Amino acid sequence: MMKRLILFFSLVTLCSCNSNAQKANEKVYKVNKTDAEWKAELSDLSYYVLRQAGTERAFSSVLNNNHDTGTYVCAACNTPLFKSEYKYDSGSGWPSFDREIKGNIEYSVDFKLGYGRSEELCATCGGHLGHVFDDGPKETTGNRHCINGAALKFIPKKDE
Ligand SMILES: [Zn+2]
């Protein structure tokens, strides 16, 4: 009986390892690192957001209130993703932009909350950034790119 149980549990472990491996192999990005490498490089919060598609607490990022001129790059691979001129205060508690830097962001759909949301990923490393909604500023694009500050690094214009 015990032997059978052990066999059962090792089968379960085996299966879950397999599905993780498959998931990681879905797409190869230009910047491609193992989970252990990302974990060692990123802060705990950035790892949680970028690599585990987590969401930081609203109003927790210093970038939410950042009004300086410059570029927001991916915290994992430094790809330029958003420009400060398209940042606006959405009141959501997350850094918000009405448009992205074209070509540097990839879109996919996630159903985590039970309905489809347009997920935004860094096109260079596949890191999760946030979501895009259609309740942005009407006078410009109408889009609200709702991005986790932990997924971004801000490069002030003078340092570019
Ligand atoms: Zn990236």
Coordinates of N, CA and C and ligand atoms in Angstrom, one line a residue:
M1 N 0.9 -1.2 0.0 CA 0.0 0.0 0.0 C 0.9 1.3 0.0
M2 N 1.8 1.3 0.9 CA 2.7 2.4 1.0 C 3.5 2.6 -0.3
K3 N 3.9 1.5 -0.8 CA 4.7 1.6 -2.1 C 3.9 2.3 -3.2
R4 N 2.6 1.9 -3.2 CA 1.7 2.4 -4.2 C 1.5 3.9 -4.0
L5 N 1.4 4.3 -2.8 CA 1.2 5.8 -2.5 C 2.5 6.5 -3.0
I6 N 3.6 6.0 -2.7 CA 4.8 6.7 -3.1 C 4.9 6.8 -4.6
L7 N 4.5 5.7 -5.2 CA 4.5 5.8 -6.7 C 3.5 6.9 -7.2
F8 N 2.4 6.9 -6.5 CA 1.4 7.9 -6.9 C 2.0 9.3 -6.8
F9 N 2.6 9.6 -5.6 CA 3.1 10.9 -5.4 C 4.3 11.3 -6.3
S10 N 5.1 10.3 -6.6 CA 6.2 10.6 -7.5 C 5.6 10.9 -8.9
L11 N 4.5 10.2 -9.3 CA 3.9 10.5 -10.6 C 3.4 11.9 -10.7
V12 N 2.7 12.3 -9.6 CA 2.2 13.7 -9.5 C 3.3 14.7 -9.7
T13 N 4.4 14.5 -8.9 CA 5.5 15.4 -9.0 C 6.1 15.4 -10.4
L14 N 6.2 14.3 -11.0 CA 6.7 14.2 -12.4 C 5.9 15.0 -13.3
C15 N 4.5 14.8 -13.2 CA 3.6 15.5 -14.2 C 3.7 17.0 -14.0
S16 N 3.8 17.5 -12.7 CA 3.8 18.9 -12.6 C 5.1 19.5 -13.1
C17 N 6.2 18.8 -12.9 CA 7.5 19.3 -13.5 C 7.4 19.4 -15.0
N18 N 6.8 18.4 -15.6 CA 6.7 18.4 -17.0 C 5.9 19.6 -17.6
S19 N 4.8 19.9 -16.9 CA 3.9 21.0 -17.4 C 4.7 22.3 -17.3
N20 N 5.4 22.4 -16.2 CA 6.2 23.7 -16.0 C 7.3 23.8 -17.1
A21 N 7.9 22.7 -17.4 CA 9.0 22.8 -18.5 C 8.3 23.2 -19.8
Q22 N 7.2 22.6 -20.1 CA 6.5 22.9 -21.3 C 6.2 24.4 -21.4
K23 N 5.6 24.9 -20.3 CA 5.2 26.3 -20.3 C 6.4 27.2 -20.5
A24 N 7.6 26.9 -19.9 CA 8.8 27.8 -20.1 C 9.3 27.7 -21.5
N25 N 8.9 26.6 -22.2 CA 9.5 26.4 -23.6 C 8.5 27.0 -24.6
E26 N 7.4 27.6 -24.2 CA 6.4 28.0 -25.2 C 7.0 29.0 -26.2
K27 N 7.8 29.9 -25.7 CA 8.4 30.9 -26.7 C 9.8 31.2 -26.2
V28 N 10.7 31.4 -27.1 CA 12.1 31.8 -26.8 C 12.2 33.3 -27.1
Y29 N 12.5 34.1 -26.1 CA 12.7 35.5 -26.3 C 14.2 35.8 -26.5
K30 N 14.4 37.0 -27.0 CA 15.8 37.4 -27.3 C 16.6 37.4 -26.1
V31 N 16.0 37.9 -25.0 CA 16.7 37.8 -23.7 C 16.0 36.7 -23.0
N32 N 16.7 35.6 -22.8 CA 16.1 34.3 -22.3 C 17.0 33.8 -21.1
K33 N 16.4 33.8 -19.9 CA 17.2 33.3 -18.8 C 16.4 32.3 -18.0
T34 N 17.1 31.5 -17.2 CA 16.3 30.5 -16.4 C 15.7 31.2 -15.3
D35 N 14.7 30.6 -14.7 CA 14.0 31.1 -13.6 C 14.9 31.4 -12.5
A36 N 15.9 30.6 -12.2 CA 16.9 30.8 -11.1 C 17.7 32.1 -11.4
E37 N 18.1 32.3 -12.7 CA 18.8 33.5 -13.0 C 18.0 34.8 -12.8
W38 N 16.7 34.8 -13.2 CA 15.9 35.9 -13.0 C 15.7 36.2 -11.5
K39 N 15.5 35.1 -10.8 CA 15.3 35.3 -9.3 C 16.5 35.9 -8.7
A40 N 17.7 35.6 -9.1 CA 18.9 36.1 -8.6 C 19.1 37.6 -9.0
E41 N 18.7 38.0 -10.1 CA 18.9 39.3 -10.7 C 17.9 40.3 -10.2
L42 N 16.7 39.9 -10.1 CA 15.6 40.9 -9.8 C 15.3 41.0 -8.3
S43 N 14.7 42.1 -7.9 CA 14.2 42.2 -6.6 C 13.0 41.3 -6.4
D44 N 12.7 40.9 -5.2 CA 11.6 40.0 -4.9 C 10.3 40.5 -5.6
L45 N 10.0 41.8 -5.5 CA 8.8 42.3 -6.1 C 8.8 42.3 -7.6
S46 N 9.9 42.7 -8.2 CA 10.1 42.7 -9.6 C 10.0 41.3 -10.2
Y47 N 10.6 40.3 -9.5 CA 10.5 38.9 -9.9 C 9.0 38.5 -9.9
Y48 N 8.3 38.8 -8.8 CA 6.9 38.4 -8.6 C 6.1 39.0 -9.8
V49 N 6.3 40.2 -10.1 CA 5.5 40.9 -11.2 C 5.9 40.4 -12.6
L50 N 7.2 40.5 -12.9 CA 7.7 40.2 -14.2 C 7.6 38.7 -14.6
R51 N 8.0 37.9 -13.6 CA 8.2 36.4 -14.0 C 7.0 35.6 -13.5
Q52 N 6.2 36.1 -12.5 CA 5.0 35.3 -12.1 C 3.7 36.0 -12.3
A53 N 3.8 37.1 -13.2 CA 2.6 37.8 -13.6 C 1.8 38.3 -12.4
G54 N 2.5 38.7 -11.3 CA 1.9 39.3 -10.1 C 1.5 40.8 -10.3
T55 N 0.9 41.3 -9.3 CA 0.5 42.7 -9.4 C 0.9 43.4 -8.1
E56 N 1.6 44.5 -8.2 CA 2.0 45.2 -7.0 C 0.8 45.9 -6.3
R57 N 0.9 46.3 -5.1 CA -0.2 47.0 -4.4 C -0.4 48.3 -5.1
A58 N -1.6 48.8 -5.2 CA -1.9 50.1 -5.8 C -1.3 51.2 -5.0
F59 N -0.8 52.2 -5.6 CA -0.1 53.4 -5.0 C 1.2 53.0 -4.3
S60 N 1.7 51.8 -4.5 CA 2.9 51.4 -3.8 C 4.2 51.8 -4.6
S61 N 4.1 52.1 -5.9 CA 5.3 52.4 -6.6 C 5.6 53.8 -6.6
V62 N 6.9 54.2 -6.4 CA 7.3 55.6 -6.5 C 7.1 56.1 -7.9
L63 N 7.1 55.3 -8.9 CA 6.9 55.7 -10.3 C 5.5 56.2 -10.6
N64 N 4.6 55.8 -9.8 CA 3.2 56.2 -10.0 C 3.1 57.7 -10.0
N65 N 3.8 58.4 -9.1 CA 3.8 59.8 -9.0 C 5.0 60.5 -9.7
N66 N 5.7 59.8 -10.5 CA 6.9 60.4 -11.2 C 6.4 61.2 -12.4
H67 N 6.8 62.5 -12.4 CA 6.4 63.4 -13.5 C 7.6 63.9 -14.2
D68 N 8.8 63.3 -14.0 CA 10.0 63.8 -14.7 C 10.0 63.3 -16.1
T69 N 10.8 64.0 -16.9 CA 10.9 63.6 -18.3 C 11.9 62.5 -18.5
G70 N 11.6 61.5 -19.3 CA 12.5 60.4 -19.6 C 11.8 59.2 -20.1
T71 N 12.4 58.1 -20.0 CA 11.9 56.9 -20.6 C 11.8 55.8 -19.6
Y72 N 10.7 55.0 -19.7 CA 10.5 53.9 -18.8 C 11.0 52.6 -19.5
V73 N 11.9 51.9 -18.9 CA 12.5 50.7 -19.6 C 12.1 49.5 -18.8
C74 N 12.2 48.3 -19.4 CA 11.9 47.1 -18.7 C 12.9 46.9 -17.6
A75 N 12.4 46.6 -16.4 CA 13.3 46.4 -15.2 C 14.2 45.2 -15.4
A76 N 13.8 44.3 -16.2 CA 14.5 43.0 -16.4 C 15.6 43.1 -17.5
C77 N 15.3 43.8 -18.6 CA 16.2 43.7 -19.8 C 16.5 45.1 -20.4
N78 N 16.0 46.2 -19.7 CA 16.3 47.6 -20.2 C 15.7 48.0 -21.5
T79 N 14.8 47.2 -22.1 CA 14.2 47.6 -23.3 C 13.2 48.8 -23.1
P80 N 13.4 49.9 -23.9 CA 12.5 51.1 -23.7 C 11.0 50.7 -24.0
L81 N 10.1 51.0 -23.0 CA 8.7 50.6 -23.2 C 7.7 51.7 -23.3
F82 N 8.0 52.8 -22.4 CA 7.0 53.9 -22.4 C 7.8 55.2 -22.3
K83 N 7.2 56.3 -22.8 CA 7.8 57.6 -22.7 C 7.0 58.5 -21.7
S84 N 7.8 59.3 -21.0 CA 7.1 60.1 -20.0 C 6.0 61.0 -20.6
E85 N 6.2 61.5 -21.8 CA 5.2 62.4 -22.4 C 3.8 61.7 -22.6
Y86 N 3.8 60.4 -22.5 CA 2.5 59.7 -22.7 C 2.0 59.1 -21.3
K87 N 2.6 59.5 -20.3 CA 2.2 59.1 -18.9 C 1.1 60.1 -18.4
Y88 N 0.1 59.6 -17.8 CA -0.9 60.4 -17.2 C -1.4 59.9 -15.9
D89 N -2.1 60.7 -15.1 CA -2.5 60.2 -13.8 C -3.9 59.6 -14.0
S90 N -4.0 58.3 -14.0 CA -5.3 57.7 -14.1 C -6.1 57.5 -12.8
G91 N -5.4 57.8 -11.7 CA -6.0 57.6 -10.4 C -6.1 56.2 -10.0
S92 N -5.6 55.2 -10.8 CA -5.8 53.8 -10.5 C -4.8 53.4 -9.4
G93 N -3.7 54.1 -9.3 CA -2.6 53.7 -8.3 C -1.5 53.0 -9.0
W94 N -1.6 52.9 -10.3 CA -0.4 52.3 -11.0 C 0.0 53.2 -12.1
P95 N 1.3 53.3 -12.4 CA 1.7 54.1 -13.6 C 0.9 53.8 -14.8
S96 N 0.4 54.9 -15.4 CA -0.5 54.7 -16.6 C 0.0 55.5 -17.8
F97 N -0.2 55.0 -18.9 CA 0.3 55.6 -20.2 C -0.8 55.5 -21.2
D98 N -0.9 56.4 -22.1 CA -2.0 56.3 -23.2 C -1.4 55.6 -24.4
R99 N -0.1 55.3 -24.5 CA 0.4 54.5 -25.6 C 1.8 54.0 -25.2
E100 N 2.2 52.9 -25.9 CA 3.5 52.3 -25.6 C 4.5 52.7 -26.7
I101 N 5.7 52.3 -26.5 CA 6.7 52.5 -27.6 C 6.5 51.3 -28.6
K102 N 6.0 51.6 -29.7 CA 5.6 50.5 -30.7 C 6.6 49.5 -31.0
G103 N 6.2 48.3 -31.0 CA 7.0 47.2 -31.3 C 7.8 46.5 -30.2
N104 N 7.8 47.2 -29.0 CA 8.6 46.7 -27.9 C 7.7 46.0 -26.9
I105 N 6.4 45.9 -27.1 CA 5.5 45.3 -26.2 C 4.7 44.2 -27.0
E106 N 4.4 43.1 -26.3 CA 3.7 42.0 -26.9 C 2.4 41.9 -26.1
Y107 N 1.3 41.5 -26.8 CA 0.0 41.4 -26.1 C -0.4 39.9 -26.1
S108 N -1.1 39.6 -25.0 CA -1.7 38.3 -24.9 C -3.0 38.4 -24.0
V109 N -3.8 37.4 -24.0 CA -5.0 37.6 -23.2 C -5.0 36.7 -22.0
D110 N -5.3 37.2 -20.8 CA -5.3 36.4 -19.6 C -6.7 36.4 -19.0
F111 N -7.1 35.2 -18.4 CA -8.4 35.1 -17.9 C -8.4 34.9 -16.4
K112 N -7.4 35.4 -15.8 CA -7.2 35.2 -14.3 C -8.4 35.7 -13.5
L113 N -9.0 36.8 -13.9 CA -10.2 37.3 -13.1 C -11.5 36.8 -13.6
G114 N -11.5 35.8 -14.6 CA -12.7 35.2 -15.0 C -13.2 35.8 -16.3
Y115 N -12.5 37.0 -16.7 CA -12.9 37.5 -18.0 C -11.6 37.9 -18.7
G116 N -11.6 38.1 -20.0 CA -10.4 38.3 -20.8 C -9.9 39.7 -20.6
R117 N -8.6 39.8 -20.2 CA -7.9 41.1 -20.2 C -6.7 41.1 -21.1
S118 N -6.4 42.2 -21.7 CA -5.3 42.2 -22.6 C -4.0 42.4 -21.7
E119 N -3.2 41.4 -21.7 CA -2.0 41.4 -20.9 C -0.9 42.0 -21.7
E120 N 0.0 42.8 -21.1 CA 1.2 43.3 -21.8 C 2.4 42.7 -21.3
L121 N 3.3 42.3 -22.3 CA 4.5 41.6 -21.9 C 5.6 42.4 -22.6
C122 N 6.8 42.4 -22.0 CA 8.0 42.9 -22.7 C 8.3 42.0 -23.9
A123 N 8.4 42.5 -25.1 CA 8.6 41.7 -26.3 C 10.0 41.1 -26.3
T124 N 10.9 41.7 -25.5 CA 12.3 41.3 -25.6 C 12.6 40.1 -24.6
C125 N 12.0 40.2 -23.4 CA 12.3 39.1 -22.4 C 11.0 38.4 -21.9
G126 N 9.9 38.8 -22.4 CA 8.6 38.1 -22.0 C 8.1 38.4 -20.6
G127 N 8.7 39.4 -20.0 CA 8.3 39.8 -18.6 C 6.9 40.4 -18.6
H128 N 6.1 40.0 -17.6 CA 4.7 40.6 -17.5 C 4.8 42.0 -17.0
L129 N 4.1 42.9 -17.6 CA 4.2 44.3 -17.3 C 2.9 44.8 -16.6
G130 N 1.7 44.4 -17.2 CA 0.4 44.9 -16.7 C -0.6 44.6 -17.7
H131 N -1.6 45.4 -17.8 CA -2.7 45.2 -18.8 C -3.1 46.5 -19.5
V132 N -3.7 46.4 -20.6 CA -4.2 47.6 -21.3 C -5.8 47.5 -21.3
F133 N -6.4 48.7 -21.0 CA -7.8 48.8 -20.9 C -8.3 49.9 -21.9
D134 N -9.6 49.9 -22.2 CA -10.0 51.0 -23.1 C -10.7 52.2 -22.5
D135 N -10.4 52.4 -21.2 CA -10.9 53.5 -20.5 C -9.9 54.6 -20.3
G136 N -9.0 54.8 -21.2 CA -8.0 55.8 -21.1 C -8.5 57.2 -21.6
P137 N -7.6 58.2 -21.7 CA -8.0 59.5 -22.1 C -8.7 59.5 -23.5
K138 N -9.9 60.0 -23.5 CA -10.7 60.0 -24.8 C -10.1 60.9 -25.9
E139 N -9.5 62.0 -25.4 CA -8.9 63.0 -26.3 C -7.7 62.5 -27.0
T140 N -7.0 61.4 -26.5 CA -5.9 60.9 -27.2 C -6.2 59.5 -27.8
T141 N -5.6 58.5 -27.2 CA -5.8 57.1 -27.8 C -7.0 56.4 -27.2
G142 N -7.5 56.8 -26.0 CA -8.6 56.1 -25.3 C -8.1 54.8 -24.6
N143 N -6.8 54.6 -24.7 CA -6.2 53.4 -24.0 C -5.6 53.8 -22.7
R144 N -5.7 52.8 -21.8 CA -5.0 53.0 -20.5 C -4.1 51.8 -20.3
H145 N -2.8 52.0 -20.5 CA -1.8 51.0 -20.2 C -1.5 51.1 -18.7
C146 N -2.0 50.1 -18.0 CA -1.9 50.0 -16.5 C -0.7 49.1 -16.2
I147 N 0.4 49.8 -15.8 CA 1.7 49.0 -15.7 C 2.2 49.0 -14.3
N148 N 2.7 47.9 -13.9 CA 3.3 47.8 -12.5 C 4.7 48.5 -12.5
G149 N 4.8 49.4 -11.5 CA 6.1 50.2 -11.4 C 7.2 49.2 -11.2
A150 N 7.0 48.1 -10.6 CA 8.1 47.1 -10.3 C 8.6 46.5 -11.5
A151 N 7.9 46.6 -12.6 CA 8.3 46.0 -13.9 C 9.1 47.0 -14.7
L152 N 9.2 48.3 -14.2 CA 9.8 49.4 -14.9 C 11.0 49.9 -14.2
K153 N 11.9 50.6 -15.0 CA 13.0 51.4 -14.4 C 12.9 52.7 -15.2
F154 N 13.0 53.8 -14.5 CA 12.9 55.1 -15.1 C 14.3 55.7 -15.4
I155 N 14.5 56.1 -16.6 CA 15.8 56.7 -17.0 C 15.5 58.2 -17.3
P156 N 15.9 59.1 -16.4 CA 15.7 60.5 -16.7 C 16.4 61.0 -18.0
K157 N 15.7 62.0 -18.6 CA 16.2 62.4 -19.9 C 17.7 62.8 -19.9
K158 N 18.1 63.4 -18.9 CA 19.5 63.9 -18.8 C 20.5 62.7 -18.8
D159 N 20.1 61.5 -18.4 CA 21.0 60.4 -18.3 C 20.9 59.5 -19.6
E160 N 20.0 59.8 -20.5 CA 19.8 59.0 -21.7 C 21.0 59.0 -22.6
Ligands
ZN1 ZN 12.1 43.0 -20.8

